[in-house]
């Protein structure tokens, strides 16, 4: 028996939507959450995919996540708008917030959208792609509260903040956007969870244990006292993580980590997004040609050692999407068992999930 099952994306999305509908979400919210999670799997980011469903259910049952929550606009100056999400599902809140920002960019050319007090916003690249599909450029800073700190500051020996994603996206050649989406830590916590479920080690220089010593064992992040993830690129990733914490947490009013930060064990995101129409920059009529020309130029570099070709940000996700759309989404058996347990917990037979499997 293999360590994986493979699920058909469209059927899996329908099954996940059923789980959230039984949890109390209306049809629109349930489908937005399901589609977002499955798209993360399709894009190769299993850390942000359907494996999160059990954690989401726990958050709802604990009374922290609010189903069918409507975001509240708490500040609005036209070009800048702040939204309090009331701990609604980030997949639904994020979609609505980006649509609001996009609508204002159509009128004014630029909009800054601040989201605070939101449940997990999922894969942040999704929001960059949404803006790029509308023809706009966007950049997004995110911080995470609720969980215990996860990432050690450069030069430190214990965790002080979270994986704090950064994303930037713009329309690219042939309708394929350039999308940089990354945690400012060496890897996202979800990737640590995936490694633990697979029974594999993480790469060197990724984790430290509770004593501040290097380790390859992902279980240190799920023990008490816990270890910490290291920032990517040493001081550079650390610096960007700090900026994300301050931009997303302090400037939105959503809060930053400090000695009195409450730990609910449920993800609490804040996000600062800047969206603008590149057509209105002036003197940039050829910007699309410049984007295409630059992408072609860097991709023409001969492959280096241990490389098949040069890729640009967004291409690995598209390659994964095409492959997994054909052959199915691989899900390790530990995660699959947890997912089936989540379905049963809301009164759905696990047969609904089994029906999504390839063969």
Short mmCIF file of C-alpha atoms in Angstrom, two decimals:
data_model
loop_
_atom_site.label_atom_id
_atom_site.label_comp_id
_atom_site.label_asym_id
_atom_site.label_seq_id
_atom_site.Cartn_x
_atom_site.Cartn_y
_atom_site.Cartn_z
CA UNK A 1 0.00 0.00 0.00
CA UNK A 2 1.33 3.42 -0.96
CA UNK A 3 1.62 6.25 1.54
CA UNK A 4 -0.72 8.40 -0.54
CA UNK A 5 -4.16 8.53 -2.04
CA UNK A 6 -4.99 10.70 -5.06
CA UNK A 7 -8.19 12.74 -5.28
CA UNK A 8 -9.91 14.40 -8.23
CA UNK A 9 -9.88 18.14 -7.67
CA UNK A 10 -13.43 19.05 -8.67
CA UNK A 11 -15.00 16.19 -6.73
CA UNK A 12 -12.79 16.92 -3.72
CA UNK A 13 -13.85 20.57 -3.74
CA UNK A 14 -17.52 19.55 -3.74
CA UNK A 15 -16.94 17.14 -0.85
CA UNK A 16 -15.06 19.74 1.22
CA UNK A 17 -17.83 22.26 0.55
CA UNK A 18 -20.32 19.75 1.98
CA UNK A 19 -18.29 19.56 5.18
CA UNK A 20 -18.38 23.33 5.67
CA UNK A 21 -22.04 23.52 4.70
CA UNK A 22 -22.83 20.97 7.42
CA UNK A 23 -20.75 23.08 9.79
CA UNK A 24 -23.11 26.00 9.17
CA UNK A 25 -21.56 27.91 6.27
CA UNK A 26 -23.92 29.10 3.57
CA UNK A 27 -23.42 27.71 0.08
CA UNK A 28 -21.26 30.60 -1.14
CA UNK A 29 -18.92 30.58 1.86
CA UNK A 30 -18.61 26.80 1.89
CA UNK A 31 -17.63 26.74 -1.78
CA UNK A 32 -15.17 29.65 -1.46
CA UNK A 33 -13.38 27.92 1.42
CA UNK A 34 -13.34 24.57 -0.38
CA UNK A 35 -12.18 25.96 -3.73
CA UNK A 36 -9.40 27.96 -2.06
CA UNK A 37 -8.08 24.96 -0.12
CA UNK A 38 -8.20 22.63 -3.12
CA UNK A 39 -6.52 25.25 -5.34
CA UNK A 40 -3.66 25.37 -2.83
CA UNK A 41 -3.25 21.59 -3.23
CA UNK A 42 -3.45 21.86 -7.01
CA UNK A 43 -0.78 24.55 -6.92
CA UNK A 44 1.54 22.28 -4.96
CA UNK A 45 1.11 23.99 -1.59
CA UNK A 46 -0.30 21.11 0.45
CA UNK A 47 0.53 23.06 3.62
CA UNK A 48 -2.37 25.40 2.79
CA UNK A 49 -4.71 22.78 1.37
CA UNK A 50 -7.42 20.42 2.56
CA UNK A 51 -5.23 19.15 5.39
CA UNK A 52 -6.32 22.28 7.26
CA UNK A 53 -9.97 21.25 7.37
CA UNK A 54 -9.75 19.52 10.79
CA UNK A 55 -8.08 22.62 12.27
CA UNK A 56 -10.77 24.87 10.84
CA UNK A 57 -13.49 22.68 12.33
CA UNK A 58 -11.82 22.83 15.73
CA UNK A 59 -11.76 26.63 15.52
CA UNK A 60 -15.49 26.79 14.74
CA UNK A 61 -16.38 24.37 17.52
CA UNK A 62 -14.26 26.40 19.95
CA UNK A 63 -16.34 29.46 19.09
CA UNK A 64 -13.35 31.40 17.70
CA UNK A 65 -14.09 31.18 13.97
CA UNK A 66 -17.43 32.74 13.00
CA UNK A 67 -19.28 31.17 10.07
CA UNK A 68 -21.08 33.43 7.56
CA UNK A 69 -19.41 36.47 9.07
CA UNK A 70 -19.88 39.72 7.18
CA UNK A 71 -16.85 42.04 7.18
CA UNK A 72 -17.32 45.49 8.68
CA UNK A 73 -15.75 48.58 7.14
CA UNK A 74 -14.31 50.48 10.11
CA UNK A 75 -12.39 53.21 8.23
CA UNK A 76 -12.89 54.49 4.70
CA UNK A 77 -11.23 57.41 2.94
CA UNK A 78 -11.95 56.19 -0.57
CA UNK A 79 -8.46 55.18 -1.59
CA UNK A 80 -7.84 53.49 1.76
CA UNK A 81 -10.26 51.14 3.49
CA UNK A 82 -9.97 49.08 6.68
CA UNK A 83 -12.06 45.96 7.16
CA UNK A 84 -12.67 44.13 10.43
CA UNK A 85 -13.35 40.50 9.57
CA UNK A 86 -14.81 39.50 12.94
CA UNK A 87 -12.85 36.22 12.72
CA UNK A 88 -14.77 35.07 9.68
CA UNK A 89 -13.32 32.53 7.27
CA UNK A 90 -10.40 34.19 5.49
CA UNK A 91 -11.20 32.53 2.17
CA UNK A 92 -14.56 34.33 2.05
CA UNK A 93 -13.42 37.59 3.68
CA UNK A 94 -10.31 37.77 1.50
CA UNK A 95 -12.32 37.30 -1.68
CA UNK A 96 -14.80 40.03 -0.74
CA UNK A 97 -12.05 42.41 0.37
CA UNK A 98 -10.09 41.99 -2.87
CA UNK A 99 -13.25 42.51 -4.91
CA UNK A 100 -13.86 45.74 -3.00
CA UNK A 101 -10.29 46.88 -3.63
CA UNK A 102 -10.48 45.94 -7.32
CA UNK A 103 -13.72 47.87 -7.76
CA UNK A 104 -12.11 51.00 -6.31
CA UNK A 105 -9.02 50.62 -8.48
CA UNK A 106 -11.31 50.65 -11.52
CA UNK A 107 -12.49 54.08 -10.41
CA UNK A 108 -9.43 55.63 -8.80
CA UNK A 109 -6.45 53.66 -10.08
CA UNK A 110 -5.21 52.59 -6.65
CA UNK A 111 -6.56 51.27 -3.36
CA UNK A 112 -5.04 50.20 -0.06
CA UNK A 113 -7.06 47.50 1.71
CA UNK A 114 -6.37 46.68 5.35
CA UNK A 115 -7.92 43.50 6.81
CA UNK A 116 -7.76 42.85 10.52
CA UNK A 117 -9.13 40.24 12.91
CA UNK A 118 -9.52 37.57 10.22
CA UNK A 119 -9.28 33.82 10.38
CA UNK A 120 -6.68 32.12 8.17
CA UNK A 121 -6.44 33.85 4.79
CA UNK A 122 -4.98 30.72 3.25
CA UNK A 123 -2.46 30.84 0.44
CA UNK A 124 -1.80 34.57 -0.04
CA UNK A 125 -0.83 34.06 -3.68
CA UNK A 126 -4.53 33.44 -4.31
CA UNK A 127 -5.25 37.12 -3.58
CA UNK A 128 -2.39 38.28 -5.78
CA UNK A 129 -3.76 36.12 -8.59
CA UNK A 130 -7.25 37.53 -8.10
CA UNK A 131 -5.91 41.07 -8.56
CA UNK A 132 -3.71 40.08 -11.52
CA UNK A 133 -6.66 38.46 -13.27
CA UNK A 134 -8.39 41.85 -13.05
CA UNK A 135 -5.35 43.40 -14.75
CA UNK A 136 -3.88 44.97 -11.63
CA UNK A 137 -0.62 44.86 -9.68
CA UNK A 138 -0.75 44.09 -5.96
CA UNK A 139 1.46 43.56 -2.96
CA UNK A 140 0.40 41.97 0.32
CA UNK A 141 1.91 41.87 3.82
CA UNK A 142 0.52 39.41 6.38
CA UNK A 143 1.09 38.64 10.04
CA UNK A 144 -0.34 35.83 12.13
CA UNK A 145 -1.48 35.84 15.74
CA UNK A 146 -3.47 33.29 17.72
CA UNK A 147 -0.92 30.52 17.48
CA UNK A 148 2.10 30.44 19.76
CA UNK A 149 5.08 32.22 18.14
CA UNK A 150 6.69 30.05 15.46
CA UNK A 151 9.78 31.80 14.08
CA UNK A 152 13.01 32.73 15.82
CA UNK A 153 14.47 36.18 15.13
CA UNK A 154 17.89 36.18 13.49
CA UNK A 155 20.39 35.79 16.30
CA UNK A 156 17.74 34.49 18.72
CA UNK A 157 17.09 31.02 20.12
CA UNK A 158 13.32 30.86 20.56
CA UNK A 159 10.19 31.78 18.58
CA UNK A 160 8.98 35.40 18.72
CA UNK A 161 6.64 35.86 15.72
CA UNK A 162 4.98 33.84 12.94
CA UNK A 163 5.77 32.88 9.35
CA UNK A 164 4.46 36.26 8.08
CA UNK A 165 3.91 35.82 4.33
CA UNK A 166 4.76 38.39 1.66
CA UNK A 167 3.20 38.38 -1.80
CA UNK A 168 3.58 40.51 -4.92
CA UNK A 169 1.83 39.84 -8.23
CA UNK A 170 1.35 41.42 -11.63
CA UNK A 171 -0.15 40.40 -14.97
CA UNK A 172 2.36 38.49 -17.07
CA UNK A 173 2.82 37.19 -20.59
CA UNK A 174 0.11 35.03 -22.19
CA UNK A 175 -2.29 35.72 -19.34
CA UNK A 176 0.01 34.02 -16.84
CA UNK A 177 0.75 36.33 -13.89
CA UNK A 178 4.08 36.62 -12.15
CA UNK A 179 3.27 35.78 -8.53
CA UNK A 180 5.80 35.83 -5.72
CA UNK A 181 4.22 34.27 -2.63
CA UNK A 182 6.40 33.19 0.25
CA UNK A 183 6.65 32.80 3.96
CA UNK A 184 9.41 34.90 5.47
CA UNK A 185 10.42 31.84 7.46
CA UNK A 186 12.50 29.07 5.89
CA UNK A 187 9.27 27.09 5.40
CA UNK A 188 5.64 27.53 6.41
CA UNK A 189 4.35 25.74 9.51
CA UNK A 190 2.02 23.74 7.29
CA UNK A 191 5.02 22.28 5.48
CA UNK A 192 6.42 21.20 8.83
CA UNK A 193 3.07 19.49 9.53
CA UNK A 194 3.14 17.79 6.12
CA UNK A 195 6.68 16.50 6.78
CA UNK A 196 5.61 15.18 10.19
CA UNK A 197 2.59 13.41 8.68
CA UNK A 198 4.79 11.89 5.99
CA UNK A 199 7.36 10.79 8.58
CA UNK A 200 10.16 12.67 6.83
CA UNK A 201 12.79 15.13 8.06
CA UNK A 202 13.05 18.77 7.07
CA UNK A 203 16.15 20.25 5.42
CA UNK A 204 19.17 21.41 7.37
CA UNK A 205 19.09 24.95 8.80
CA UNK A 206 15.29 25.00 8.95
CA UNK A 207 14.40 24.26 12.59
CA UNK A 208 15.84 24.61 16.06
CA UNK A 209 14.61 22.66 19.09
CA UNK A 210 13.46 24.04 22.43
CA UNK A 211 17.10 24.41 23.50
CA UNK A 212 17.93 26.47 20.42
CA UNK A 213 19.89 23.63 18.79
CA UNK A 214 19.60 22.76 15.07
CA UNK A 215 17.35 19.79 14.27
CA UNK A 216 15.76 18.09 11.27
CA UNK A 217 12.87 16.63 13.28
CA UNK A 218 9.53 18.33 12.42
CA UNK A 219 7.98 17.03 15.63
CA UNK A 220 9.77 19.71 17.66
CA UNK A 221 7.13 22.21 16.46
CA UNK A 222 4.37 20.10 17.98
CA UNK A 223 5.94 19.42 21.37
CA UNK A 224 5.95 21.38 24.61
CA UNK A 225 8.14 23.32 24.92
CA UNK A 226 8.29 23.75 21.18
CA UNK A 227 11.12 24.54 18.84
CA UNK A 228 11.18 27.31 16.23
CA UNK A 229 11.45 27.77 12.48
CA UNK A 230 14.36 29.87 11.23
CA UNK A 231 13.85 32.86 8.90
CA UNK A 232 14.86 32.37 5.27
CA UNK A 233 18.05 34.06 4.13
CA UNK A 234 19.23 34.69 7.68
CA UNK A 235 18.98 38.44 8.47
CA UNK A 236 17.20 39.25 5.18
CA UNK A 237 14.19 37.02 5.73
CA UNK A 238 14.12 38.08 9.35
CA UNK A 239 14.01 41.73 8.31
CA UNK A 240 11.17 41.15 5.86
CA UNK A 241 9.26 39.18 8.49
CA UNK A 242 9.55 42.12 10.89
CA UNK A 243 8.26 44.50 8.20
CA UNK A 244 5.31 42.19 7.51
CA UNK A 245 4.51 42.07 11.23
CA UNK A 246 4.54 45.85 11.50
CA UNK A 247 2.74 46.62 8.22
CA UNK A 248 0.05 43.97 8.64
CA UNK A 249 -0.28 43.98 12.41
CA UNK A 250 0.46 47.48 13.65
CA UNK A 251 -0.78 49.55 10.69
CA UNK A 252 -4.10 47.69 10.30
CA UNK A 253 -4.83 47.86 14.03
CA UNK A 254 -4.94 44.07 14.15
CA UNK A 255 -2.07 43.78 16.62
CA UNK A 256 1.45 42.38 16.80
CA UNK A 257 3.15 39.78 18.98
CA UNK A 258 4.23 40.93 22.43
CA UNK A 259 4.45 39.54 25.94
CA UNK A 260 0.68 39.81 26.47
CA UNK A 261 -0.48 38.35 23.13
CA UNK A 262 -3.33 35.87 23.67
CA UNK A 263 -2.90 32.34 22.33
CA UNK A 264 -6.17 30.82 21.08
CA UNK A 265 -4.49 28.09 18.97
CA UNK A 266 -6.62 29.37 16.06
CA UNK A 267 -4.97 31.32 13.23
CA UNK A 268 -5.70 35.04 13.34
CA UNK A 269 -4.48 36.96 10.27
CA UNK A 270 -4.08 40.63 9.45
CA UNK A 271 -3.21 41.75 5.89
CA UNK A 272 -2.23 45.04 4.30
CA UNK A 273 -2.77 45.02 0.51
CA UNK A 274 -1.91 47.69 -2.04
CA UNK A 275 -3.62 47.28 -5.42
CA UNK A 276 -3.09 49.56 -8.42
CA UNK A 277 -3.69 49.85 -12.15
CA UNK A 278 -0.34 49.92 -13.99
CA UNK A 279 -1.98 51.53 -17.02
CA UNK A 280 -2.32 54.75 -15.02
CA UNK A 281 1.33 55.18 -14.09
CA UNK A 282 2.01 57.35 -17.14
CA UNK A 283 4.70 56.69 -19.71
CA UNK A 284 4.28 52.98 -19.20
CA UNK A 285 2.38 52.06 -22.34
CA UNK A 286 4.92 49.31 -23.07
CA UNK A 287 5.02 47.80 -19.61
CA UNK A 288 3.51 44.53 -20.77
CA UNK A 289 6.22 44.19 -23.44
CA UNK A 290 8.86 44.90 -20.81
CA UNK A 291 7.44 42.22 -18.51
CA UNK A 292 7.39 39.67 -21.34
CA UNK A 293 10.83 40.65 -22.57
CA UNK A 294 12.38 40.35 -19.14
CA UNK A 295 10.72 36.99 -18.45
CA UNK A 296 11.98 35.67 -21.82
CA UNK A 297 15.48 37.03 -21.08
CA UNK A 298 15.93 35.34 -17.71
CA UNK A 299 14.33 32.08 -18.85
CA UNK A 300 16.82 31.90 -21.72
CA UNK A 301 19.65 31.40 -19.24
CA UNK A 302 21.19 27.93 -19.81
CA UNK A 303 20.21 25.50 -17.03
CA UNK A 304 22.68 25.32 -14.17
CA UNK A 305 23.81 22.26 -12.23
CA UNK A 306 20.90 20.14 -10.98
CA UNK A 307 18.40 22.26 -12.93
CA UNK A 308 16.24 21.49 -15.95
CA UNK A 309 15.35 25.09 -16.73
CA UNK A 310 14.84 28.56 -15.25
CA UNK A 311 11.38 29.26 -13.86
CA UNK A 312 9.82 32.55 -12.76
CA UNK A 313 7.56 33.09 -9.76
CA UNK A 314 4.17 31.52 -10.43
CA UNK A 315 5.41 28.86 -12.87
CA UNK A 316 5.99 26.07 -10.32
CA UNK A 317 2.36 26.47 -9.23
CA UNK A 318 1.11 26.29 -12.83
CA UNK A 319 3.19 23.18 -13.52
CA UNK A 320 1.81 21.53 -10.39
CA UNK A 321 -1.73 22.59 -11.30
CA UNK A 322 -1.49 20.95 -14.72
CA UNK A 323 0.01 17.72 -13.36
CA UNK A 324 -2.37 17.35 -10.44
CA UNK A 325 -5.38 18.22 -12.57
CA UNK A 326 -4.46 15.23 -14.76
CA UNK A 327 -3.36 12.66 -12.21
CA UNK A 328 -5.15 13.76 -9.04
CA UNK A 329 -4.12 15.55 -5.85
CA UNK A 330 -1.80 13.39 -3.72
CA UNK A 331 -2.73 13.34 -0.04
CA UNK A 332 -0.73 11.43 2.54
CA UNK A 333 -2.70 8.79 4.42
CA UNK A 334 -2.36 10.50 7.80
CA UNK A 335 -3.91 13.66 6.41
CA UNK A 336 -6.55 11.62 4.57
CA UNK A 337 -7.55 9.85 7.77
CA UNK A 338 -7.84 13.20 9.56
CA UNK A 339 -9.95 14.56 6.71
CA UNK A 340 -12.31 11.56 6.84
CA UNK A 341 -12.59 12.02 10.60
CA UNK A 342 -13.54 15.66 10.08
CA UNK A 343 -16.30 14.63 7.67
CA UNK A 344 -17.71 12.14 10.16
CA UNK A 345 -17.54 14.77 12.90
CA UNK A 346 -20.09 16.92 11.03
CA UNK A 347 -22.33 13.98 10.14
CA UNK A 348 -21.03 13.15 6.66
CA UNK A 349 -20.03 9.63 5.69
CA UNK A 350 -16.39 9.32 4.72
CA UNK A 351 -17.72 7.63 1.58
CA UNK A 352 -18.31 11.13 0.23
CA UNK A 353 -14.56 11.66 0.32
CA UNK A 354 -13.72 8.15 -0.87
CA UNK A 355 -15.79 8.84 -3.98
CA UNK A 356 -13.30 11.58 -4.97
CA UNK A 357 -10.36 9.17 -5.26
CA UNK A 358 -8.75 8.28 -8.55
CA UNK A 359 -9.51 4.62 -9.40
#
